[in-house]
Each structure stands twice: as C-alpha cells, then as structure tokens.
C-alpha cells in the first residue's frame, strides 16, 4: 500500500503550481478570506455548502497563500481517497482487490485533477469513499458473519488445552466487547464521513441513496437481522438530523446557476 500512496502523492504534486489560480478557485480563495460567519452566510446562497471553505479558511491562516499551499489540502484529500478506496476494495474482495482499487484511484486522471485544484471535489470524493467503506465495515461488524468470526476465534483459543486459564465465558465476553467497540467505531466513521460529504457537496446525497439501496440487499441476505437494521437506521436518523438545519437554512436562499433568484426546495428535488 505504501508504494501506491507514494505514487499517488507524486502524481498529485507534479506540476501543482504550473498553472495560475482560475476563476472558480479564485472564488474559493475569496470566500476563505472572509470572516467565518460571513463566509458561512455566503455559502448559503451558493450551490455548495461550507465545509470546504471553512477548511480552506483555517489552512490559509496556518500556512499562508500561494498556488501550491492552497492546493495542498486537495492533495492530502486525494491520498485519503486512495486509502479509503483500498479499504473498501479489501472488505469487498480481499487484499488483491483492495490493492488494485487503490492503484486505479491513484492513477485516475479525474482524481489527480481534483487533487490539484482549490475546489471541493477532491474532499467530496474522499468523504464519499470513506462513507462507502465505513458502511461496508458497519454491515460486516453487525452481521451474523462478523459474530460468527468472533465465535470461531473463541473456539480456537479454547482448543489450546487444559493449561489455558482463561474461562470460555470470559473469552466470549471479550469477543463481544470487541465487536461492540468495532461497531461503534464503524457507526461513528459512517456518520462523520457522510455528514462531511453532505456539508461539502450536495450531490453526496446520491451516495447516501445508493448506500441505502445496498443496505436493503445486505439486510435481505442477512435474513432481516434486527441489530443490523437498527444500527443502520440510527445512523441515517442522526445524519439527517444534523444536516437538516443547514438544508432548511440554505435552500430558500440558494441561487440556481441560471438565475439570480433563489429557487424553491421543490425545484431542487426536481
């Protein structure tokens, strides 16, 4: 994995400062220069939410300005996209699939381009990929297969013989605590990545839709596992509850790309 990440880094920093900041990048820099609250209010009238601009604002305060400096957060986001793609592929198809997935993203022309611009698309790709990887992780932990793996581990340790002083019930309790801990981490990772994506690019909503369709298939294959269902539903409720206030605030103020008039939520859904 490290050689793939090094390759991805080299491709993304190569020629990073060779072209000037263009119009859309310049708008991002202008918003990053605004006071935080003023920048947030401005993004409510724009077609993109505020997270990217807030990160750029903080980065600018720390590192300063310049093409290379201001584009570097997108480079870092691109590396995390490769890492999350590797984990997603590894969970779905094993180590080889994970490596190939990470390699394909590392050399992807679109991913490299997004990693070299002061725009929100690189960060959006990172968070969308992280959301997918965390969703699959959550499904695996909460499914019967993950529980079965824990039981198998307990059986293997129990086969060491009478000299093993760890009681079987204690071994099983430790496996259960480990599963619960992994489940909480997966839940937090999914909610955090999905919320971050929604606050970066509204089109992340399509990722949420596709992931929920995938969940229905997983839930059916797991014979309508109730633990899996309530874990997933709670993640959707919390994500929606935290994003809804911004949506209610921004949608009535947002302008379309073809008119200066704010458009209505019904038009957005269309």
mmCIF file of C-alpha atoms in Angstrom, residues 23-166:
data_model
loop_
_atom_site.group_PDB
_atom_site.id
_atom_site.type_symbol
_atom_site.label_atom_id
_atom_site.label_comp_id
_atom_site.label_asym_id
_atom_site.label_seq_id
_atom_site.Cartn_x
_atom_site.Cartn_y
_atom_site.Cartn_z
ATOM 1 C CA UNK A 23 -11.973 31.645 -11.743
ATOM 2 C CA UNK A 24 -13.673 29.008 -9.551
ATOM 3 C CA UNK A 25 -10.527 28.549 -7.488
ATOM 4 C CA UNK A 26 -10.361 32.311 -7.033
ATOM 5 C CA UNK A 27 -13.899 32.370 -5.667
ATOM 6 C CA UNK A 28 -12.870 29.766 -3.108
ATOM 7 C CA UNK A 29 -9.879 31.841 -2.046
ATOM 8 C CA UNK A 30 -12.092 34.923 -1.785
ATOM 9 C CA UNK A 31 -14.560 33.082 0.470
ATOM 10 C CA UNK A 32 -11.680 31.719 2.559
ATOM 11 C CA UNK A 33 -10.536 35.286 3.202
ATOM 12 C CA UNK A 34 -13.924 36.294 4.615
ATOM 13 C CA UNK A 35 -14.685 36.135 8.350
ATOM 14 C CA UNK A 36 -16.051 32.697 9.247
ATOM 15 C CA UNK A 37 -19.684 33.676 9.830
ATOM 16 C CA UNK A 38 -19.781 35.881 6.760
ATOM 17 C CA UNK A 39 -18.350 33.047 4.662
ATOM 18 C CA UNK A 40 -20.950 30.622 6.006
ATOM 19 C CA UNK A 41 -23.754 33.056 5.182
ATOM 20 C CA UNK A 42 -22.370 33.455 1.661
ATOM 21 C CA UNK A 43 -22.262 29.694 1.047
ATOM 22 C CA UNK A 44 -25.965 29.506 1.940
ATOM 23 C CA UNK A 45 -26.610 31.487 -1.258
ATOM 24 C CA UNK A 46 -24.168 29.398 -3.302
ATOM 25 C CA UNK A 47 -24.600 25.960 -4.877
ATOM 26 C CA UNK A 48 -22.058 24.399 -2.487
ATOM 27 C CA UNK A 49 -22.161 24.008 1.321
ATOM 28 C CA UNK A 50 -19.495 25.492 3.639
ATOM 29 C CA UNK A 51 -17.153 22.725 4.861
ATOM 30 C CA UNK A 52 -14.558 23.046 2.078
ATOM 31 C CA UNK A 53 -14.413 26.816 2.519
ATOM 32 C CA UNK A 54 -14.044 26.507 6.303
ATOM 33 C CA UNK A 55 -11.128 24.092 5.923
ATOM 34 C CA UNK A 56 -9.531 26.392 3.352
ATOM 35 C CA UNK A 57 -10.035 29.367 5.692
ATOM 36 C CA UNK A 58 -8.246 27.604 8.566
ATOM 37 C CA UNK A 59 -5.484 26.267 6.304
ATOM 38 C CA UNK A 60 -4.858 29.741 4.897
ATOM 39 C CA UNK A 61 -4.492 31.150 8.419
ATOM 40 C CA UNK A 62 -1.939 28.449 9.268
ATOM 41 C CA UNK A 63 0.063 28.098 6.041
ATOM 42 C CA UNK A 64 -0.496 31.315 4.109
ATOM 43 C CA UNK A 65 -1.303 31.695 0.415
ATOM 44 C CA UNK A 66 0.067 30.672 -2.977
ATOM 45 C CA UNK A 67 -0.954 28.152 -5.605
ATOM 46 C CA UNK A 68 0.928 25.224 -4.098
ATOM 47 C CA UNK A 69 -0.015 25.984 -0.498
ATOM 48 C CA UNK A 70 -3.711 26.467 -1.138
ATOM 49 C CA UNK A 71 -3.922 23.379 -3.359
ATOM 50 C CA UNK A 72 -2.126 21.131 -0.890
ATOM 51 C CA UNK A 73 -5.257 20.227 1.172
ATOM 52 C CA UNK A 74 -6.688 18.772 -2.033
ATOM 53 C CA UNK A 75 -3.516 16.693 -2.440
ATOM 54 C CA UNK A 76 -3.971 15.294 1.065
ATOM 55 C CA UNK A 77 -7.636 14.592 0.342
ATOM 56 C CA UNK A 78 -6.599 12.686 -2.777
ATOM 57 C CA UNK A 79 -4.273 10.459 -0.743
ATOM 58 C CA UNK A 80 -7.064 9.656 1.710
ATOM 59 C CA UNK A 81 -9.318 8.801 -1.235
ATOM 60 C CA UNK A 82 -6.756 6.205 -2.324
ATOM 61 C CA UNK A 83 -6.531 4.855 1.237
ATOM 62 C CA UNK A 84 -10.307 4.604 1.673
ATOM 63 C CA UNK A 85 -10.682 3.016 -1.769
ATOM 64 C CA UNK A 86 -8.139 0.377 -0.736
ATOM 65 C CA UNK A 87 -10.081 -0.410 2.449
ATOM 66 C CA UNK A 88 -13.371 -0.550 0.548
ATOM 67 C CA UNK A 89 -11.970 -2.951 -2.048
ATOM 68 C CA UNK A 90 -10.262 -5.061 0.624
ATOM 69 C CA UNK A 91 -13.513 -5.507 2.548
ATOM 70 C CA UNK A 92 -15.424 -6.480 -0.575
ATOM 71 C CA UNK A 93 -12.901 -8.696 -2.357
ATOM 72 C CA UNK A 94 -9.798 -9.254 -0.273
ATOM 73 C CA UNK A 95 -6.270 -7.843 -0.255
ATOM 74 C CA UNK A 96 -5.651 -8.080 -4.002
ATOM 75 C CA UNK A 97 -8.915 -6.299 -4.811
ATOM 76 C CA UNK A 98 -8.054 -3.603 -2.297
ATOM 77 C CA UNK A 99 -4.626 -3.049 -3.828
ATOM 78 C CA UNK A 100 -6.000 -2.858 -7.366
ATOM 79 C CA UNK A 101 -8.749 -0.459 -6.275
ATOM 80 C CA UNK A 102 -6.239 1.805 -4.556
ATOM 81 C CA UNK A 103 -3.929 1.672 -7.590
ATOM 82 C CA UNK A 104 -6.704 2.552 -10.038
ATOM 83 C CA UNK A 105 -7.725 5.556 -7.935
ATOM 84 C CA UNK A 106 -4.079 6.598 -7.524
ATOM 85 C CA UNK A 107 -3.593 6.880 -11.298
ATOM 86 C CA UNK A 108 -7.111 8.098 -12.104
ATOM 87 C CA UNK A 109 -6.937 11.253 -14.206
ATOM 88 C CA UNK A 110 -10.072 12.662 -12.591
ATOM 89 C CA UNK A 111 -8.763 12.016 -9.091
ATOM 90 C CA UNK A 112 -5.419 13.639 -9.929
ATOM 91 C CA UNK A 113 -7.166 16.661 -11.436
ATOM 92 C CA UNK A 114 -9.413 17.131 -8.404
ATOM 93 C CA UNK A 115 -6.352 16.814 -6.156
ATOM 94 C CA UNK A 116 -4.683 19.740 -7.922
ATOM 95 C CA UNK A 117 -7.446 22.326 -7.614
ATOM 96 C CA UNK A 118 -8.655 24.627 -4.845
ATOM 97 C CA UNK A 119 -12.112 23.113 -5.151
ATOM 98 C CA UNK A 120 -14.340 20.913 -3.027
ATOM 99 C CA UNK A 121 -14.448 17.923 -5.380
ATOM 100 C CA UNK A 122 -11.323 16.223 -4.052
ATOM 101 C CA UNK A 123 -12.593 16.424 -0.470
ATOM 102 C CA UNK A 124 -16.036 15.286 -1.597
ATOM 103 C CA UNK A 125 -14.558 12.189 -3.262
ATOM 104 C CA UNK A 126 -12.605 11.412 -0.099
ATOM 105 C CA UNK A 127 -15.640 11.625 2.157
ATOM 106 C CA UNK A 128 -17.893 9.733 -0.256
ATOM 107 C CA UNK A 129 -15.372 6.891 -0.490
ATOM 108 C CA UNK A 130 -14.937 6.956 3.286
ATOM 109 C CA UNK A 131 -18.708 6.792 3.740
ATOM 110 C CA UNK A 132 -18.950 3.727 1.500
ATOM 111 C CA UNK A 133 -16.037 1.996 3.231
ATOM 112 C CA UNK A 134 -17.493 2.729 6.678
ATOM 113 C CA UNK A 135 -20.920 1.464 5.598
ATOM 114 C CA UNK A 136 -19.488 -1.865 4.466
ATOM 115 C CA UNK A 137 -17.470 -2.071 7.696
ATOM 116 C CA UNK A 138 -20.614 -1.462 9.743
ATOM 117 C CA UNK A 139 -22.550 -4.112 7.823
ATOM 118 C CA UNK A 140 -19.797 -6.677 8.327
ATOM 119 C CA UNK A 141 -19.455 -5.997 12.050
ATOM 120 C CA UNK A 142 -23.194 -6.046 12.752
ATOM 121 C CA UNK A 143 -23.994 -9.019 10.536
ATOM 122 C CA UNK A 144 -24.092 -12.623 11.661
ATOM 123 C CA UNK A 145 -20.850 -13.274 9.760
ATOM 124 C CA UNK A 146 -18.869 -10.926 11.997
ATOM 125 C CA UNK A 147 -20.375 -12.549 15.073
ATOM 126 C CA UNK A 148 -19.505 -15.950 13.738
ATOM 127 C CA UNK A 149 -15.914 -14.903 13.261
ATOM 128 C CA UNK A 150 -15.779 -13.889 16.903
ATOM 129 C CA UNK A 151 -17.138 -17.280 17.966
ATOM 130 C CA UNK A 152 -14.594 -19.033 15.791
ATOM 131 C CA UNK A 153 -11.787 -17.128 17.471
ATOM 132 C CA UNK A 154 -13.054 -18.188 20.881
ATOM 133 C CA UNK A 155 -13.167 -21.814 19.801
ATOM 134 C CA UNK A 156 -9.615 -21.657 18.513
ATOM 135 C CA UNK A 157 -8.352 -20.266 21.778
ATOM 136 C CA UNK A 158 -10.348 -22.877 23.722
ATOM 137 C CA UNK A 159 -8.562 -25.664 21.835
ATOM 138 C CA UNK A 160 -5.229 -24.870 23.459
ATOM 139 C CA UNK A 161 -5.999 -27.383 26.172
ATOM 140 C CA UNK A 162 -6.453 -27.523 29.928
ATOM 141 C CA UNK A 163 -3.401 -25.351 30.573
ATOM 142 C CA UNK A 164 -5.310 -22.300 29.266
ATOM 143 C CA UNK A 165 -6.548 -20.496 32.372
ATOM 144 C CA UNK A 166 -8.940 -18.112 30.528
#
